[in-house]
């Protein structure tokens, strides 16, 4: 969890430093919203709402990085239904 946060934050900052417009998609109740670097456009969209992501960001984005995942530590890693939901959310986000 901390690695994904550090990786996502570093990726956002690197893209901002290169002059890119960054849409930082986050869960609406995430406690990590404050870690999103200034300059990024924050977009609230929970994993279970990924099918509506296209209505929240412009269609003309050049790249998409998906780092959101639930159940990455402890017993939740073994939760087949949760992991299946993660996969479904990733596919919906790309669609």
PDB file of C-alpha atoms in Angstrom:
ATOM      1  CA  UNK A   1       0.000   0.000   0.000  1.00  0.00           C
ATOM      2  CA  UNK A   2       2.730   2.480   0.930  1.00  0.00           C
ATOM      3  CA  UNK A   3       4.750   1.495  -2.142  1.00  0.00           C
ATOM      4  CA  UNK A   4       1.803   2.166  -4.469  1.00  0.00           C
ATOM      5  CA  UNK A   5       1.251   5.530  -2.785  1.00  0.00           C
ATOM      6  CA  UNK A   6       4.922   6.452  -3.120  1.00  0.00           C
ATOM      7  CA  UNK A   7       4.999   5.223  -6.706  1.00  0.00           C
ATOM      8  CA  UNK A   8       1.799   7.038  -7.649  1.00  0.00           C
ATOM      9  CA  UNK A   9       2.922  10.268  -5.995  1.00  0.00           C
ATOM     10  CA  UNK A  10       6.333  10.094  -7.688  1.00  0.00           C
ATOM     11  CA  UNK A  11       4.737   9.353 -11.067  1.00  0.00           C
ATOM     12  CA  UNK A  12       2.333  12.276 -10.729  1.00  0.00           C
ATOM     13  CA  UNK A  13       5.139  14.619  -9.718  1.00  0.00           C
ATOM     14  CA  UNK A  14       7.391  13.486 -12.580  1.00  0.00           C
ATOM     15  CA  UNK A  15       4.594  14.017 -15.106  1.00  0.00           C
ATOM     16  CA  UNK A  16       3.815  17.446 -13.666  1.00  0.00           C
ATOM     17  CA  UNK A  17       7.514  18.343 -13.828  1.00  0.00           C
ATOM     18  CA  UNK A  18       7.467  17.446 -17.541  1.00  0.00           C
ATOM     19  CA  UNK A  19       4.574  19.843 -18.066  1.00  0.00           C
ATOM     20  CA  UNK A  20       1.853  17.211 -18.421  1.00  0.00           C
ATOM     21  CA  UNK A  21      -1.722  17.725 -17.353  1.00  0.00           C
ATOM     22  CA  UNK A  22      -2.409  15.043 -14.758  1.00  0.00           C
ATOM     23  CA  UNK A  23      -5.814  13.796 -13.669  1.00  0.00           C
ATOM     24  CA  UNK A  24      -5.262  12.022 -10.348  1.00  0.00           C
ATOM     25  CA  UNK A  25      -8.180   9.646  -9.876  1.00  0.00           C
ATOM     26  CA  UNK A  26      -8.813   8.760  -6.238  1.00  0.00           C
ATOM     27  CA  UNK A  27     -11.459   7.166  -4.089  1.00  0.00           C
ATOM     28  CA  UNK A  28     -13.955   9.671  -2.754  1.00  0.00           C
ATOM     29  CA  UNK A  29     -13.258   8.628   0.838  1.00  0.00           C
ATOM     30  CA  UNK A  30      -9.515   8.062   0.442  1.00  0.00           C
ATOM     31  CA  UNK A  31      -7.359   9.232   3.316  1.00  0.00           C
ATOM     32  CA  UNK A  32      -4.480   9.719   0.869  1.00  0.00           C
ATOM     33  CA  UNK A  33      -5.942  12.550  -1.190  1.00  0.00           C
ATOM     34  CA  UNK A  34      -3.612  14.988   0.569  1.00  0.00           C
ATOM     35  CA  UNK A  35      -0.613  13.074  -0.830  1.00  0.00           C
ATOM     36  CA  UNK A  36      -1.561  14.015  -4.405  1.00  0.00           C
ATOM     37  CA  UNK A  37       0.946  16.656  -5.516  1.00  0.00           C
ATOM     38  CA  UNK A  38      -0.250  20.204  -6.091  1.00  0.00           C
ATOM     39  CA  UNK A  39      -0.909  20.867  -9.734  1.00  0.00           C
ATOM     40  CA  UNK A  40      -2.681  17.583 -10.403  1.00  0.00           C
ATOM     41  CA  UNK A  41      -6.392  17.707 -11.104  1.00  0.00           C
ATOM     42  CA  UNK A  42      -8.082  15.565  -8.473  1.00  0.00           C
ATOM     43  CA  UNK A  43     -10.934  13.380  -9.737  1.00  0.00           C
ATOM     44  CA  UNK A  44     -13.046  11.438  -7.245  1.00  0.00           C
ATOM     45  CA  UNK A  45     -14.029   8.026  -8.619  1.00  0.00           C
ATOM     46  CA  UNK A  46     -14.216   4.896  -6.500  1.00  0.00           C
ATOM     47  CA  UNK A  47     -13.050   1.581  -7.956  1.00  0.00           C
ATOM     48  CA  UNK A  48     -16.642   0.370  -8.167  1.00  0.00           C
ATOM     49  CA  UNK A  49     -17.483   3.442 -10.311  1.00  0.00           C
ATOM     50  CA  UNK A  50     -14.775   3.030 -12.948  1.00  0.00           C
ATOM     51  CA  UNK A  51     -17.350   2.487 -15.698  1.00  0.00           C
ATOM     52  CA  UNK A  52     -18.223   6.191 -15.312  1.00  0.00           C
ATOM     53  CA  UNK A  53     -14.629   7.466 -15.348  1.00  0.00           C
ATOM     54  CA  UNK A  54     -14.984   8.620 -18.967  1.00  0.00           C
ATOM     55  CA  UNK A  55     -17.559  11.176 -17.814  1.00  0.00           C
ATOM     56  CA  UNK A  56     -15.154  12.656 -15.269  1.00  0.00           C
ATOM     57  CA  UNK A  57     -12.027  13.214 -17.382  1.00  0.00           C
ATOM     58  CA  UNK A  58     -11.519  14.387 -20.978  1.00  0.00           C
ATOM     59  CA  UNK A  59     -11.519  11.730 -23.678  1.00  0.00           C
ATOM     60  CA  UNK A  60      -8.296  13.079 -25.152  1.00  0.00           C
ATOM     61  CA  UNK A  61      -5.800  11.723 -22.621  1.00  0.00           C
ATOM     62  CA  UNK A  62      -2.546  10.297 -23.999  1.00  0.00           C
ATOM     63  CA  UNK A  63      -1.772   7.766 -21.266  1.00  0.00           C
ATOM     64  CA  UNK A  64      -3.473   6.021 -18.383  1.00  0.00           C
ATOM     65  CA  UNK A  65      -1.744   4.524 -15.351  1.00  0.00           C
ATOM     66  CA  UNK A  66      -3.916   2.394 -13.072  1.00  0.00           C
ATOM     67  CA  UNK A  67      -2.417   1.906  -9.601  1.00  0.00           C
ATOM     68  CA  UNK A  68      -5.620   1.556  -7.578  1.00  0.00           C
ATOM     69  CA  UNK A  69      -6.218  -1.829  -5.962  1.00  0.00           C
ATOM     70  CA  UNK A  70      -7.991  -3.002  -2.839  1.00  0.00           C
ATOM     71  CA  UNK A  71      -6.880  -5.861  -0.645  1.00  0.00           C
ATOM     72  CA  UNK A  72      -3.143  -5.675  -1.142  1.00  0.00           C
ATOM     73  CA  UNK A  73      -2.075  -6.725   2.356  1.00  0.00           C
ATOM     74  CA  UNK A  74      -3.026  -9.357   4.894  1.00  0.00           C
ATOM     75  CA  UNK A  75      -5.880 -11.791   4.447  1.00  0.00           C
ATOM     76  CA  UNK A  76      -7.603  -9.628   1.845  1.00  0.00           C
ATOM     77  CA  UNK A  77      -4.955 -10.714  -0.665  1.00  0.00           C
ATOM     78  CA  UNK A  78      -6.587 -14.163  -0.547  1.00  0.00           C
ATOM     79  CA  UNK A  79     -10.122 -12.829  -1.055  1.00  0.00           C
ATOM     80  CA  UNK A  80     -10.988 -14.126  -4.530  1.00  0.00           C
ATOM     81  CA  UNK A  81     -14.131 -11.982  -4.824  1.00  0.00           C
ATOM     82  CA  UNK A  82     -12.291  -8.796  -3.872  1.00  0.00           C
ATOM     83  CA  UNK A  83      -9.479  -9.529  -6.322  1.00  0.00           C
ATOM     84  CA  UNK A  84     -12.019 -10.308  -9.038  1.00  0.00           C
ATOM     85  CA  UNK A  85     -13.663  -6.948  -8.343  1.00  0.00           C
ATOM     86  CA  UNK A  86     -10.240  -5.286  -8.662  1.00  0.00           C
ATOM     87  CA  UNK A  87      -9.699  -6.893 -12.050  1.00  0.00           C
ATOM     88  CA  UNK A  88     -13.179  -5.874 -13.198  1.00  0.00           C
ATOM     89  CA  UNK A  89     -12.533  -2.279 -12.053  1.00  0.00           C
ATOM     90  CA  UNK A  90      -9.213  -2.174 -13.930  1.00  0.00           C
ATOM     91  CA  UNK A  91     -10.857  -3.384 -17.146  1.00  0.00           C
ATOM     92  CA  UNK A  92     -13.725  -0.894 -16.749  1.00  0.00           C
ATOM     93  CA  UNK A  93     -11.236   1.929 -16.198  1.00  0.00           C
ATOM     94  CA  UNK A  94      -9.390   1.087 -19.414  1.00  0.00           C
ATOM     95  CA  UNK A  95     -12.638   0.761 -21.357  1.00  0.00           C
TER      96      UNK A  95
END
